[in-house]
Amino acid sequence: MSGAHARPRRKPGRDPGGPPPGDTGTDTTGPPAGTPGRRPAPGGAGQAGGGWDRESLATDFAASLVVFLVALPLCIGVAVASGVTAELGIISGVIGGLVVGMARGSTLQVSGPAAGLAALVAETVAEHGVAMLGIIVLGAGILQIILGLIRMGRLFQAISLAVVQGMLAGIGLPLMFSQSYPLADNKAPGTPVENVAGLPGLVSDTVQNPQALIAAGLGIATVVLSFLWKKVPGPAAKVPAALVAVGVGIVVASLPGVAVKTLQVGDLLGSVHLPGAEEFAGLTDVGIITSILTFTVIASAESLFTAAAVDRMHSGPRTRYNTELIAQGAGNTVAGVLGALPVTAVVARSSANVQAGARTRLSRTLHGLWLLAFALLLPQVLALIPISVLAGVLVHSGWKLFAPAEFPKMWRQDRGEFGVMALTTTVIFATALLEGVLAGLAAGMILAALRMSQAVVAHRIEGDTTTVTLSGNATFLRLPRLIEVLEAAGEADTPHLRIDLTGTTHLDHACHQQITEFADERRANGTRVDLLTPGGTDSTPAAPPPTPATGAQWFHRDPRPTQRHDDWQAWENDLRSEPGYTPR
């Protein structure tokens, strides 16, 4: 009997035991279960994340093997691209499965070392050394746990989508250029700009070196295979393209006369580096603290953005963001203690897990166990993998992160957001990840402020009355235009001035102060001023007062200009009680 019939369906976002208070796990970013655009979970709606039975155990076991085959080359490739040994990538993959995979934050999302952080890790290792990487990852993990405990998981969803896509593109573009060099058994010069400038020399060197040509051929074939493999008919398309490329690469590398560079694999346990007093002393360095904060923000954002994407792929329980953030923090804490790479959720592994029919957390947990067993029992197989093949896998990953089709799509949808997206990508490429994200966030906030300030200010003169009209969101960003219109209205010098604010949806303090000062100034000059408030209340008396001079004086002295007085005697009594009142 399947899990759909063996037990009642669980509410979305709830594992057995329920979520912690305040974290319902409700997803509002995608269509509800059963609607177009959301992939039903295998075995019926609501099956994912349910109890384990014989059918789900068999399905999860098979799915874990698929995820393992996808994760193995990616773990190694990300480690090589990050400037560390392959063993550290495998250790992080194991942690992503056995530590993060057992947590209840997400059901089908798979974690491990991600290509999106490869450039940041490489930069950090080059600046602070591999030994300090563990301290940085440890600090980031502890911060993630704290953020999850104080329920800040949802905060990361408030980041503009344009900034997120720009960040991913800014990560993917340099990754492609940097991996173009190991794809031809060469070493990248350094920064993204230097890597781009060195491409002509790379092509020239590769053409003149037969072994480099073979390596480049393997790398290019891997990239092409990664793009086209899903179109292969029959069940062969279900085999991960990366695994096929690795298999072909091993065969070619073993041929006589082929001397391409292969992966150098050492002792998995021997690569573990526990941080000591010297590393902890580095926490006094401002650069280390900055790196910890950068890793925390980027790793958390990437994990939670991936969670939102994975939730759209199935109809099972939704991700509980605070719990997932704690789980990611636990994984990075363990990775930091062992001196391994940072752990984040990974789209490639997660989508493979869903497509393979996974139903519970068992599949992602088992994939970590297979990684550990393979690295401990068959390390000699890893040493046969050509580096150029792994570089080809990462070039393909970089292209998917870059997602060039998203740029014209964003241009058609919203040109302002397109500008934010392009700026984020450009700054990351030209400087670094943190600077680019900060620039994107700043640009996004400026864009939002400008759009919130869509106020229309105008004035017109009709007979002896000048009318100033203000509508929309009036913030300090529209203050120059407001002052310009008020000055023009003052120069008209008509005996009657109307300021119509009934169309305003928001009036900030700066604009309010400017209008108040202008009204007081005109009243002091003897102008009759009517103020129409957003509620439609007219501060001018409903009926003409006994004399125009007294009426003008009353309005000027009214301490409550937004209130309407129908009882003129009561209004006059209120005014008589004011200090300095002199009747005419």
Coordinates of N, CA and C in Angstrom, one line a residue, residues 304-502:
L304 N 18.1 29.6 0.6 CA 16.7 29.9 0.8 C 16.1 30.2 -0.6
F305 N 16.8 30.8 -1.5 CA 16.3 31.1 -2.8 C 16.1 29.7 -3.5
T306 N 17.1 28.8 -3.4 CA 16.9 27.5 -3.9 C 15.7 26.8 -3.4
A307 N 15.5 26.9 -2.1 CA 14.3 26.3 -1.4 C 13.0 26.7 -2.1
A308 N 12.9 28.0 -2.4 CA 11.7 28.6 -3.0 C 11.5 27.9 -4.4
A309 N 12.7 27.8 -5.1 CA 12.6 27.2 -6.5 C 12.2 25.7 -6.4
V310 N 12.8 25.0 -5.4 CA 12.5 23.5 -5.3 C 11.1 23.3 -4.9
D311 N 10.5 24.2 -4.0 CA 9.2 24.1 -3.6 C 8.2 24.1 -4.8
R312 N 8.6 24.8 -5.8 CA 7.7 24.9 -7.0 C 7.8 23.6 -7.9
M313 N 8.7 22.7 -7.6 CA 8.9 21.5 -8.4 C 8.1 20.4 -7.9
H314 N 7.5 20.5 -6.7 CA 6.7 19.3 -6.1 C 5.6 19.9 -5.3
S315 N 4.7 19.0 -5.0 CA 3.5 19.4 -4.2 C 3.5 18.9 -2.8
G316 N 4.7 18.5 -2.3 CA 4.8 18.0 -0.9 C 4.9 19.2 0.0
P317 N 5.4 18.9 1.2 CA 5.5 19.9 2.3 C 6.4 21.1 1.8
R318 N 6.0 22.3 2.2 CA 6.8 23.5 1.9 C 8.0 23.6 2.8
T319 N 9.0 24.3 2.4 CA 10.2 24.5 3.2 C 9.8 25.4 4.4
R320 N 10.3 25.1 5.5 CA 10.2 25.9 6.7 C 11.5 26.7 6.8
Y321 N 11.5 27.9 6.5 CA 12.7 28.7 6.2 C 13.6 28.9 7.4
N322 N 13.0 29.1 8.6 CA 13.8 29.3 9.8 C 14.5 28.0 10.1
T323 N 13.7 26.9 10.1 CA 14.3 25.6 10.4 C 15.4 25.2 9.4
E324 N 15.1 25.5 8.1 CA 16.1 25.2 7.0 C 17.4 26.0 7.2
L325 N 17.3 27.3 7.7 CA 18.4 28.1 7.9 C 19.2 27.5 9.1
I326 N 18.6 27.0 10.1 CA 19.3 26.4 11.2 C 20.0 25.1 10.7
A327 N 19.3 24.4 9.8 CA 20.0 23.2 9.3 C 21.2 23.5 8.5
Q328 N 21.1 24.5 7.6 CA 22.3 24.9 6.9 C 23.4 25.4 7.8
G329 N 23.0 26.1 8.9 CA 24.0 26.5 9.8 C 24.7 25.4 10.5
A330 N 23.9 24.4 10.9 CA 24.5 23.2 11.5 C 25.5 22.5 10.5
G331 N 25.1 22.4 9.3 CA 26.0 21.8 8.3 C 27.3 22.6 8.2
N332 N 27.2 24.0 8.1 CA 28.4 24.8 8.0 C 29.2 24.8 9.2
T333 N 28.6 24.6 10.4 CA 29.4 24.5 11.6 C 30.2 23.3 11.6
V334 N 29.6 22.2 11.2 CA 30.4 20.9 11.1 C 31.5 21.0 10.1
A335 N 31.2 21.6 8.9 CA 32.1 21.8 7.8 C 33.3 22.7 8.3
G336 N 33.0 23.7 9.1 CA 34.0 24.6 9.6 C 34.9 23.9 10.6
V337 N 34.4 23.1 11.4 CA 35.2 22.3 12.4 C 36.1 21.4 11.7
L338 N 35.7 20.8 10.5 CA 36.5 19.9 9.8 C 37.4 20.6 8.7
G339 N 37.3 21.9 8.6 CA 38.1 22.6 7.7 C 37.7 22.4 6.2
A340 N 36.4 22.1 6.0 CA 35.9 21.8 4.6 C 35.3 23.1 4.0
L341 N 34.7 22.9 2.8 CA 34.1 23.9 2.0 C 32.7 24.3 2.6
P342 N 32.2 25.5 2.4 CA 30.9 25.9 2.9 C 29.8 25.1 2.2
V343 N 28.7 24.8 2.9 CA 27.6 24.0 2.4 C 26.4 25.0 2.1
T344 N 25.8 24.8 0.9 CA 24.6 25.5 0.6 C 23.7 24.5 -0.1
A345 N 22.4 24.9 -0.3 CA 21.5 24.1 -1.1 C 21.9 24.3 -2.6
V346 N 21.8 23.2 -3.4 CA 22.3 23.2 -4.8 C 21.1 22.9 -5.7
V347 N 20.8 23.7 -6.7 CA 19.7 23.5 -7.6 C 19.9 22.2 -8.4
A348 N 21.1 21.9 -8.9 CA 21.3 20.8 -9.8 C 20.9 19.5 -9.0
R349 N 21.5 19.3 -7.8 CA 21.2 18.1 -7.1 C 19.8 18.0 -6.6
S350 N 19.2 19.2 -6.2 CA 17.8 19.2 -5.7 C 16.8 18.8 -6.8
S351 N 17.0 19.4 -8.0 CA 16.1 19.1 -9.1 C 16.3 17.6 -9.5
A352 N 17.5 17.1 -9.5 CA 17.7 15.7 -9.8 C 17.0 14.8 -8.8
N353 N 17.0 15.2 -7.6 CA 16.3 14.5 -6.5 C 14.8 14.4 -6.7
V354 N 14.2 15.6 -7.1 CA 12.8 15.6 -7.4 C 12.4 14.8 -8.6
Q355 N 13.2 15.0 -9.7 CA 12.9 14.3 -10.9 C 13.1 12.8 -10.8
A356 N 13.9 12.4 -9.9 CA 14.2 10.9 -9.7 C 13.0 10.3 -8.9
G357 N 12.1 11.1 -8.4 CA 10.9 10.6 -7.7 C 11.1 10.5 -6.2
A358 N 12.0 11.2 -5.6 CA 12.2 11.2 -4.2 C 10.9 11.6 -3.4
R359 N 10.7 11.0 -2.3 CA 9.5 11.3 -1.5 C 9.8 11.8 -0.1
T360 N 10.9 11.4 0.4 CA 11.2 11.8 1.8 C 12.7 12.3 1.9
R361 N 13.1 12.7 3.1 CA 14.5 13.1 3.3 C 15.5 12.0 3.2
L362 N 15.0 10.7 3.1 CA 15.9 9.6 3.1 C 16.8 9.7 1.9
S363 N 16.3 10.1 0.7 CA 17.1 10.1 -0.5 C 18.3 11.0 -0.4
R364 N 18.1 12.2 0.2 CA 19.3 13.1 0.2 C 20.2 12.7 1.4
T365 N 19.7 12.1 2.4 CA 20.6 11.6 3.4 C 21.5 10.4 2.9
L366 N 20.9 9.5 2.2 CA 21.6 8.4 1.7 C 22.7 8.8 0.7
H367 N 22.4 9.9 -0.1 CA 23.4 10.3 -1.1 C 24.7 10.7 -0.4
G368 N 24.6 11.3 0.8 CA 25.8 11.6 1.6 C 26.6 10.4 2.0
L369 N 25.8 9.3 2.3 CA 26.4 8.1 2.7 C 27.2 7.4 1.6
W370 N 26.6 7.5 0.4 CA 27.3 6.9 -0.8 C 28.5 7.7 -1.1
L371 N 28.5 9.0 -1.0 CA 29.7 9.8 -1.2 C 30.8 9.4 -0.2
L372 N 30.5 9.2 1.0 CA 31.5 8.8 2.0 C 32.0 7.4 1.7
A373 N 31.2 6.5 1.4 CA 31.6 5.1 1.1 C 32.5 5.1 -0.1
F374 N 32.1 5.8 -1.2 CA 32.9 5.8 -2.4 C 34.3 6.4 -2.2
A375 N 34.4 7.5 -1.4 CA 35.7 8.2 -1.2 C 36.6 7.3 -0.3
L376 N 36.0 6.6 0.6 CA 36.8 5.8 1.5 C 37.2 4.4 0.9
L377 N 36.3 3.8 0.1 CA 36.6 2.5 -0.5 C 37.2 2.5 -1.9
L378 N 36.9 3.5 -2.7 CA 37.3 3.6 -4.1 C 38.0 4.9 -4.4
P379 N 39.0 5.3 -3.6 CA 39.6 6.6 -4.0 C 40.5 6.5 -5.2
Q380 N 40.9 5.3 -5.6 CA 41.8 5.2 -6.8 C 41.0 5.5 -8.1
V381 N 39.6 5.3 -8.0 CA 38.8 5.7 -9.2 C 38.8 7.2 -9.4
L382 N 38.8 7.9 -8.3 CA 38.8 9.4 -8.5 C 40.0 9.9 -9.2
A383 N 41.1 9.2 -9.0 CA 42.4 9.7 -9.5 C 42.5 9.5 -11.1
L384 N 41.5 8.8 -11.6 CA 41.4 8.6 -13.1 C 40.7 9.7 -13.8
I385 N 40.0 10.6 -13.1 CA 39.1 11.6 -13.7 C 40.0 12.7 -14.2
P386 N 39.9 13.1 -15.5 CA 40.6 14.2 -16.1 C 40.0 15.5 -15.5
I387 N 40.9 16.4 -15.2 CA 40.5 17.7 -14.6 C 39.8 18.5 -15.7
S388 N 40.1 18.4 -16.9 CA 39.4 19.1 -18.0 C 37.9 18.8 -18.0
V389 N 37.6 17.5 -17.7 CA 36.2 17.1 -17.7 C 35.4 17.8 -16.6
L390 N 36.0 17.9 -15.4 CA 35.4 18.6 -14.3 C 35.3 20.0 -14.6
A391 N 36.2 20.6 -15.3 CA 36.1 22.0 -15.7 C 35.0 22.2 -16.6
G392 N 34.8 21.3 -17.5 CA 33.6 21.3 -18.5 C 32.3 21.3 -17.7
V393 N 32.2 20.4 -16.7 CA 31.0 20.4 -15.9 C 30.7 21.7 -15.2
L394 N 31.8 22.4 -14.7 CA 31.6 23.7 -14.1 C 31.3 24.8 -15.1
V395 N 31.9 24.7 -16.3 CA 31.5 25.7 -17.3 C 30.0 25.6 -17.6
H396 N 29.5 24.4 -17.7 CA 28.1 24.3 -17.9 C 27.3 24.8 -16.7
S397 N 27.8 24.6 -15.5 CA 27.1 25.1 -14.3 C 27.1 26.6 -14.3
G398 N 28.3 27.2 -14.7 CA 28.4 28.6 -14.8 C 27.4 29.2 -15.8
W399 N 27.2 28.6 -16.9 CA 26.3 29.0 -17.9 C 24.9 29.0 -17.4
K400 N 24.5 28.0 -16.6 CA 23.2 28.0 -16.1 C 23.0 29.0 -15.0
L401 N 24.0 29.3 -14.3 CA 24.0 30.4 -13.3 C 23.8 31.8 -14.0
F402 N 24.6 31.9 -15.1 CA 24.6 33.2 -15.8 C 23.2 33.4 -16.4
A403 N 22.6 32.3 -17.0 CA 21.3 32.4 -17.6 C 21.1 33.6 -18.4
P404 N 21.8 33.7 -19.6 CA 21.7 34.9 -20.5 C 20.3 35.2 -20.9
A405 N 19.4 34.2 -21.0 CA 18.0 34.4 -21.5 C 17.2 35.3 -20.5
E406 N 17.7 35.3 -19.2 CA 17.0 36.1 -18.2 C 17.1 37.6 -18.4
F407 N 18.2 38.0 -19.1 CA 18.4 39.5 -19.3 C 17.4 40.1 -20.2
P408 N 17.2 39.5 -21.5 CA 16.1 40.1 -22.3 C 14.8 39.9 -21.7
K409 N 14.6 38.9 -21.0 CA 13.3 38.6 -20.3 C 13.0 39.7 -19.3
M410 N 14.0 40.1 -18.5 CA 13.9 41.1 -17.5 C 13.7 42.5 -18.2
W411 N 14.4 42.7 -19.3 CA 14.2 44.0 -20.1 C 12.8 44.2 -20.6
R412 N 12.2 43.1 -21.0 CA 10.8 43.2 -21.5 C 9.8 43.4 -20.3
Q413 N 10.1 42.8 -19.2 CA 9.2 42.9 -18.0 C 9.3 44.2 -17.3
D414 N 10.6 44.6 -17.0 CA 10.8 45.8 -16.2 C 12.2 46.3 -16.4
R415 N 12.3 47.4 -17.1 CA 13.6 48.0 -17.5 C 14.4 48.5 -16.3
G416 N 13.6 49.0 -15.3 CA 14.3 49.4 -14.1 C 15.0 48.3 -13.3
E417 N 14.2 47.1 -13.2 CA 14.8 46.0 -12.6 C 15.9 45.4 -13.4
F418 N 15.8 45.5 -14.8 CA 16.9 45.1 -15.6 C 18.2 45.9 -15.3
G419 N 18.1 47.2 -15.1 CA 19.2 48.0 -14.7 C 19.9 47.5 -13.4
V420 N 19.0 47.2 -12.4 CA 19.6 46.6 -11.2 C 20.3 45.3 -11.4
M421 N 19.7 44.5 -12.2 CA 20.3 43.1 -12.5 C 21.6 43.3 -13.2
A422 N 21.6 44.1 -14.2 CA 22.9 44.3 -15.0 C 24.0 45.0 -14.1
L423 N 23.6 45.9 -13.3 CA 24.6 46.6 -12.4 C 25.2 45.6 -11.4
T424 N 24.3 44.8 -10.8 CA 24.8 43.7 -9.9 C 25.8 42.8 -10.6
T425 N 25.5 42.3 -11.7 CA 26.4 41.4 -12.5 C 27.7 42.1 -12.8
T426 N 27.6 43.3 -13.3 CA 28.8 44.0 -13.8 C 29.8 44.3 -12.6
V427 N 29.2 44.8 -11.5 CA 30.1 45.1 -10.3 C 30.7 43.9 -9.7
I428 N 29.9 42.8 -9.7 CA 30.5 41.5 -9.2 C 31.7 41.1 -10.1
F429 N 31.5 41.2 -11.4 CA 32.5 40.7 -12.4 C 33.7 41.6 -12.3
A430 N 33.5 42.9 -12.1 CA 34.6 43.9 -12.0 C 35.4 43.9 -10.7
T431 N 34.6 43.6 -9.6 CA 35.2 43.8 -8.3 C 35.2 42.4 -7.5
A432 N 34.1 42.3 -6.7 CA 34.0 41.0 -6.0 C 32.5 40.8 -5.7
L433 N 32.2 39.6 -5.1 CA 30.8 39.3 -4.9 C 30.1 40.2 -3.9
L434 N 30.8 40.5 -2.8 CA 30.1 41.3 -1.7 C 29.8 42.7 -2.3
E435 N 30.8 43.3 -2.9 CA 30.6 44.7 -3.5 C 29.5 44.7 -4.5
G436 N 29.4 43.7 -5.3 CA 28.3 43.6 -6.3 C 27.0 43.5 -5.7
V437 N 26.8 42.6 -4.7 CA 25.6 42.4 -4.0 C 25.1 43.7 -3.3
L438 N 26.1 44.4 -2.6 CA 25.8 45.6 -1.9 C 25.3 46.7 -2.9
A439 N 26.0 46.8 -4.1 CA 25.7 47.7 -5.1 C 24.3 47.4 -5.7
G440 N 24.0 46.2 -5.9 CA 22.6 45.8 -6.3 C 21.5 46.1 -5.3
L441 N 21.8 45.8 -4.1 CA 20.8 46.2 -3.0 C 20.6 47.7 -3.0
A442 N 21.6 48.4 -3.0 CA 21.5 49.9 -3.0 C 20.7 50.4 -4.2
A443 N 21.0 49.9 -5.4 CA 20.3 50.3 -6.6 C 18.8 49.9 -6.5
G444 N 18.6 48.7 -5.9 CA 17.2 48.2 -5.8 C 16.4 49.1 -4.9
M445 N 17.0 49.5 -3.8 CA 16.3 50.4 -2.8 C 16.1 51.8 -3.4
I446 N 17.0 52.3 -4.2 CA 16.8 53.6 -4.8 C 15.7 53.5 -5.9
L447 N 15.7 52.4 -6.6 CA 14.6 52.2 -7.6 C 13.3 52.2 -6.9
A448 N 13.2 51.4 -5.8 CA 11.9 51.3 -5.1 C 11.5 52.7 -4.5
A449 N 12.5 53.5 -4.0 CA 12.1 54.8 -3.5 C 11.6 55.7 -4.6
L450 N 12.3 55.6 -5.7 CA 11.8 56.5 -6.8 C 10.4 56.1 -7.3
R451 N 10.2 54.8 -7.3 CA 8.8 54.4 -7.7 C 7.8 54.7 -6.7
M452 N 8.2 54.7 -5.5 CA 7.2 55.1 -4.4 C 6.9 56.6 -4.5
S453 N 7.8 57.3 -5.1 CA 7.6 58.8 -5.1 C 7.0 59.2 -6.5
Q454 N 6.1 58.5 -6.9 CA 5.4 58.8 -8.2 C 4.4 59.9 -7.9
A455 N 4.8 61.0 -7.4 CA 3.9 62.1 -7.1 C 3.7 63.1 -8.3
V456 N 2.5 63.5 -8.5 CA 2.3 64.5 -9.6 C 1.9 65.8 -8.9
V457 N 2.7 66.9 -9.2 CA 2.5 68.2 -8.7 C 2.2 69.2 -9.8
A458 N 1.2 69.9 -9.7 CA 0.8 70.9 -10.7 C 0.1 72.1 -10.1
H459 N 0.0 73.2 -10.8 CA -0.8 74.3 -10.4 C -1.5 75.0 -11.6
R460 N -2.6 75.6 -11.3 CA -3.3 76.3 -12.3 C -4.0 77.5 -11.7
I461 N -4.3 78.5 -12.5 CA -4.9 79.8 -12.1 C -6.2 79.9 -12.8
E462 N -7.3 80.1 -12.0 CA -8.6 80.3 -12.5 C -9.2 81.5 -11.8
G463 N -9.2 82.6 -12.5 CA -9.7 83.9 -11.9 C -8.8 84.4 -10.8
D464 N -9.4 84.6 -9.6 CA -8.6 85.0 -8.5 C -8.1 83.9 -7.6
T465 N -8.2 82.7 -8.1 CA -7.8 81.5 -7.3 C -6.7 80.7 -8.0
T466 N -5.6 80.4 -7.2 CA -4.6 79.5 -7.6 C -4.7 78.2 -6.9
T467 N -4.7 77.1 -7.7 CA -4.9 75.8 -7.1 C -3.6 75.0 -7.4
V468 N -3.1 74.4 -6.3 CA -1.9 73.5 -6.3 C -2.4 72.1 -6.0
T469 N -2.2 71.2 -6.9 CA -2.7 69.8 -6.8 C -1.5 68.9 -6.6
L470 N -1.6 68.0 -5.6 CA -0.5 67.0 -5.3 C -1.2 65.7 -5.1
S471 N -0.7 64.7 -5.9 CA -1.3 63.4 -5.9 C -0.2 62.3 -5.9
G472 N -0.5 61.1 -5.4 CA 0.5 60.1 -5.4 C 1.3 60.0 -4.1
N473 N 2.5 59.4 -4.2 CA 3.3 59.2 -3.0 C 4.3 60.4 -3.0
A474 N 4.1 61.3 -2.1 CA 5.0 62.5 -2.0 C 6.1 62.2 -0.9
T475 N 7.3 62.0 -1.4 CA 8.4 61.8 -0.5 C 9.5 62.9 -0.8
F476 N 10.5 62.9 0.1 CA 11.5 63.9 -0.1 C 12.2 63.9 -1.5
L477 N 12.1 62.7 -2.2 CA 12.7 62.7 -3.5 C 11.9 63.6 -4.5
R478 N 10.7 63.9 -4.2 CA 9.9 64.8 -5.0 C 9.9 66.2 -4.5
L479 N 10.7 66.5 -3.5 CA 10.7 67.8 -2.9 C 11.1 68.9 -3.8
P480 N 12.1 68.7 -4.7 CA 12.5 69.8 -5.6 C 11.4 70.2 -6.5
R481 N 10.6 69.3 -7.0 CA 9.5 69.6 -7.9 C 8.4 70.3 -7.1
L482 N 8.1 69.8 -5.9 CA 7.1 70.4 -5.1 C 7.4 71.9 -4.8
I483 N 8.7 72.2 -4.4 CA 9.1 73.5 -4.2 C 9.0 74.4 -5.4
E484 N 9.3 73.9 -6.6 CA 9.2 74.6 -7.8 C 7.8 75.0 -8.1
V485 N 6.8 74.1 -7.9 CA 5.4 74.4 -8.1 C 4.9 75.4 -7.1
L486 N 5.3 75.2 -5.8 CA 4.8 76.2 -4.8 C 5.3 77.6 -5.0
E487 N 6.6 77.7 -5.5 CA 7.1 79.0 -5.8 C 6.4 79.7 -6.9
A488 N 6.0 78.9 -8.0 CA 5.3 79.4 -9.1 C 3.9 79.9 -8.6
A489 N 3.3 79.1 -7.7 CA 2.0 79.5 -7.2 C 2.1 80.8 -6.4
G490 N 3.1 80.9 -5.6 CA 3.3 82.1 -4.8 C 3.5 83.4 -5.7
E491 N 4.2 83.2 -6.8 CA 4.5 84.3 -7.7 C 3.2 84.8 -8.4
A492 N 2.2 83.9 -8.5 CA 0.9 84.3 -9.1 C 0.2 85.4 -8.2
D493 N 0.4 85.3 -6.9 CA -0.1 86.3 -5.9 C -1.6 86.6 -6.1
T494 N -2.4 85.5 -6.2 CA -3.8 85.7 -6.2 C -4.3 85.7 -4.8
P495 N -5.5 86.4 -4.6 CA -6.0 86.5 -3.2 C -6.5 85.2 -2.6
H496 N -6.7 84.2 -3.4 CA -7.2 82.9 -2.9 C -6.3 81.8 -3.4
L497 N -5.8 80.9 -2.5 CA -4.9 79.8 -2.8 C -5.6 78.5 -2.2
R498 N -5.7 77.5 -3.1 CA -6.2 76.2 -2.7 C -5.0 75.2 -2.9
I499 N -4.8 74.4 -1.8 CA -3.8 73.3 -1.9 C -4.6 72.0 -1.7
D500 N -4.6 71.3 -2.8 CA -5.5 70.1 -2.9 C -4.6 68.9 -2.7
L501 N -4.7 68.2 -1.5 CA -3.9 67.0 -1.2 C -4.8 65.7 -1.2
T502 N -6.0 65.8 -1.7 CA -6.9 64.7 -1.6 C -6.4 63.5 -2.4

